[in-house]
XYZ file of C-alpha atoms in Angstrom:
241
model
C -56.947 110.323 -125.837
C -59.536 113.047 -124.810
C -58.911 113.957 -121.227
C -62.359 114.395 -118.788
C -63.097 117.263 -116.639
C -65.602 118.115 -114.122
C -64.276 121.288 -112.053
C -67.283 123.193 -113.552
C -70.404 122.797 -111.690
C -68.953 120.273 -109.204
C -70.552 121.643 -105.733
C -67.634 121.384 -103.794
C -64.058 123.366 -105.211
C -62.100 121.857 -102.232
C -61.014 119.189 -103.706
C -59.355 118.253 -107.078
C -58.261 115.266 -108.477
C -56.100 114.725 -112.089
C -58.580 113.876 -115.057
C -58.967 109.854 -116.036
C -58.039 109.509 -119.390
C -60.777 107.763 -121.652
C -59.299 104.398 -122.003
C -60.552 100.929 -120.823
C -56.436 100.531 -119.435
C -57.222 103.905 -117.430
C -60.592 102.348 -115.787
C -59.489 98.559 -115.511
C -56.180 100.195 -113.877
C -59.334 101.809 -110.842
C -61.401 99.002 -110.433
C -58.829 96.325 -109.933
C -56.858 98.293 -107.455
C -60.442 98.606 -105.687
C -61.046 94.773 -105.835
C -62.595 93.939 -108.977
C -61.871 90.703 -110.502
C -60.358 90.483 -113.847
C -62.793 88.103 -115.326
C -65.135 91.172 -115.930
C -63.346 94.910 -117.570
C -63.773 97.746 -119.724
C -63.304 97.934 -123.531
C -64.010 100.134 -126.456
C -66.737 100.562 -128.457
C -65.610 100.989 -131.667
C -68.401 102.467 -133.104
C -72.713 102.439 -132.432
C -73.887 101.661 -135.904
C -75.245 97.921 -135.837
C -72.663 96.246 -137.594
C -69.887 97.722 -134.961
C -72.228 97.067 -131.923
C -72.457 93.359 -132.858
C -68.079 93.299 -132.187
C -69.163 94.377 -128.337
C -68.079 91.142 -125.790
C -71.421 90.087 -124.492
C -73.387 90.573 -122.046
C -72.897 94.285 -121.574
C -73.413 95.620 -117.996
C -73.138 99.374 -118.721
C -71.890 101.791 -120.604
C -69.638 105.070 -120.693
C -69.968 107.683 -122.309
C -67.439 110.767 -122.488
C -68.302 113.929 -124.744
C -67.111 117.756 -124.556
C -68.900 120.482 -122.455
C -71.075 122.965 -123.474
C -73.694 124.976 -121.997
C -76.375 124.361 -123.978
C -75.639 120.462 -123.643
C -75.394 120.427 -119.780
C -78.725 122.409 -120.029
C -80.541 120.408 -121.868
C -79.475 117.456 -119.553
C -80.290 119.399 -116.501
C -84.003 120.018 -117.900
C -84.265 116.289 -118.306
C -83.164 115.566 -115.200
C -85.843 118.019 -113.637
C -88.848 117.453 -115.595
C -92.127 115.995 -113.700
C -91.964 112.776 -116.023
C -88.241 111.669 -115.217
C -89.717 109.098 -112.626
C -86.494 107.054 -111.189
C -86.874 103.969 -109.282
C -85.621 103.682 -105.779
C -83.463 101.014 -107.150
C -81.291 103.187 -108.344
C -77.764 104.046 -107.138
C -76.840 107.405 -107.392
C -73.672 109.645 -105.807
C -73.806 113.221 -106.531
C -70.115 114.481 -108.091
C -68.162 116.944 -105.652
C -64.899 116.442 -106.380
C -63.231 117.879 -109.518
C -61.934 115.982 -112.388
C -63.133 112.846 -110.742
C -65.894 112.246 -113.049
C -63.966 109.284 -114.610
C -64.484 107.439 -111.606
C -67.609 108.714 -111.066
C -68.573 106.680 -114.139
C -67.244 103.519 -113.090
C -68.838 104.122 -109.157
C -72.315 104.311 -110.973
C -71.353 101.828 -113.709
C -70.462 98.996 -110.876
C -72.867 100.153 -108.205
C -76.199 99.456 -110.489
C -74.750 95.662 -111.488
C -73.399 94.415 -107.664
C -75.524 91.447 -108.551
C -73.715 90.587 -111.869
C -70.161 91.420 -111.034
C -67.936 90.162 -108.992
C -66.812 92.790 -107.152
C -65.098 92.647 -104.069
C -62.472 94.840 -101.841
C -62.404 98.545 -101.326
C -65.620 98.627 -103.602
C -67.238 96.329 -102.180
C -66.720 97.714 -98.443
C -67.591 101.385 -100.041
C -71.173 99.916 -101.717
C -71.933 97.953 -98.316
C -71.180 100.976 -96.093
C -73.047 103.198 -98.262
C -76.049 101.750 -99.575
C -78.285 103.407 -97.214
C -77.172 106.981 -98.048
C -77.963 109.818 -100.026
C -76.581 110.886 -102.955
C -75.017 113.823 -101.374
C -73.686 111.483 -98.267
C -72.355 109.243 -100.456
C -70.823 111.863 -102.327
C -69.350 113.284 -98.916
C -68.112 110.152 -97.916
C -66.217 109.811 -101.218
C -64.311 112.597 -100.398
C -62.769 111.146 -97.035
C -61.870 107.750 -99.129
C -58.207 107.369 -99.385
C -58.257 104.190 -101.109
C -60.579 105.215 -104.034
C -58.199 108.241 -104.602
C -55.211 106.300 -104.899
C -56.927 103.796 -107.078
C -57.973 106.954 -109.373
C -54.437 108.616 -109.382
C -52.964 105.205 -110.484
C -55.796 104.995 -113.564
C -55.184 108.619 -114.355
C -51.395 108.017 -114.330
C -52.397 104.719 -116.645
C -53.404 107.151 -119.524
C -50.807 107.037 -123.247
C -50.854 111.236 -122.566
C -49.636 113.607 -120.383
C -52.389 114.144 -117.488
C -52.884 117.334 -116.936
C -52.178 119.060 -113.320
C -55.217 118.622 -110.894
C -57.694 121.107 -111.373
C -56.426 121.559 -114.624
C -59.144 123.264 -117.101
C -60.066 120.530 -119.393
C -63.216 120.123 -121.110
C -64.502 116.839 -121.797
C -66.612 114.942 -119.315
C -68.263 111.420 -118.174
C -71.583 109.492 -118.014
C -72.646 106.456 -117.596
C -75.683 104.045 -118.770
C -77.312 101.394 -117.254
C -80.315 99.317 -117.113
C -82.116 99.290 -113.777
C -85.159 97.717 -113.183
C -86.339 98.023 -116.618
C -85.708 101.195 -117.770
C -82.110 102.610 -119.420
C -80.592 105.672 -117.577
C -78.367 108.262 -117.509
C -76.096 108.621 -114.899
C -73.978 111.682 -114.109
C -73.168 113.432 -110.411
C -72.822 116.711 -112.161
C -76.735 116.019 -112.990
C -79.448 116.888 -110.023
C -80.838 113.557 -110.748
C -80.417 110.362 -112.927
C -82.119 110.418 -116.410
C -84.772 107.605 -117.125
C -84.264 107.147 -120.986
C -87.707 104.856 -121.246
C -88.008 100.966 -120.555
C -84.873 99.167 -121.749
C -83.313 95.636 -120.885
C -80.677 95.748 -123.312
C -77.821 98.678 -122.359
C -75.845 98.267 -125.439
C -79.145 98.830 -127.765
C -80.837 101.316 -126.187
C -77.796 103.059 -124.542
C -76.150 103.428 -127.685
C -79.106 105.089 -129.445
C -79.536 107.460 -126.982
C -75.644 108.229 -126.899
C -76.017 108.703 -130.985
C -78.731 111.267 -130.254
C -76.053 113.153 -127.901
C -73.819 113.486 -130.455
C -76.205 114.524 -133.039
C -76.901 117.301 -131.125
C -74.233 118.773 -131.338
C -73.957 118.559 -134.858
C -70.320 119.536 -134.895
C -68.107 116.796 -136.604
C -65.172 118.408 -135.080
C -65.450 117.197 -131.534
C -64.335 114.175 -129.807
C -66.410 111.668 -128.391
C -65.829 107.850 -127.113
C -67.742 105.381 -125.673
C -66.790 101.995 -123.510
C -68.115 99.179 -122.446
C -68.496 97.389 -118.913
C -68.302 93.324 -119.650
C -66.246 90.473 -119.461
C -62.466 91.021 -119.653
C -60.935 90.786 -123.664
C -58.485 87.821 -123.812
C -55.794 90.672 -124.362
C -56.098 92.409 -121.171
C -52.857 91.944 -118.844
C -53.021 93.745 -115.638
């Protein structure tokens, strides 16, 4: 499994977490620790072609995409996020990332927060969303830095991985973003970016998110690079936490 990194490009180098492994088990450990009911959870997306997408449990609420960090790819996404044509609905919940190696939990929070009306969220996660609902993205980031419950849940999720976890702040080269349909549009949500990216009208995050992710992967033109996609939806029957 690949590890994620968000140490480069975050606005504060003061706090460093251990990267979260790209696995549903690790992500589910985080959300269940924070009070999400286990009727929903994260699951692997085995492929992005139409046949494999039919195997994904429905309804899909969001997608999480793990990809390698490159300067060219990041610069392209920053241009999209700052473009005058990138219109963002006020209904989008967004948070900047200021904690190094927190991108896995950031993607989880973006996926969950933008589906609050559809998901059984309780406990510490519900409390965080309620407390920060009227905050700016930067204010939410500052609040997260002080949230010990989220830090503990992330640490437990990082320990869930099948590979040895890097040390906090260790240089690894993968990153997470989330995709969700909000107010009739598909958004790419990544706290490293200055704003969410609007990918156009959509009410099907699985179909349209997979299309955008395929385009993202093709832009790398390197078959040796590692990518993964995880869906948020109904828990699979064999989940056991």
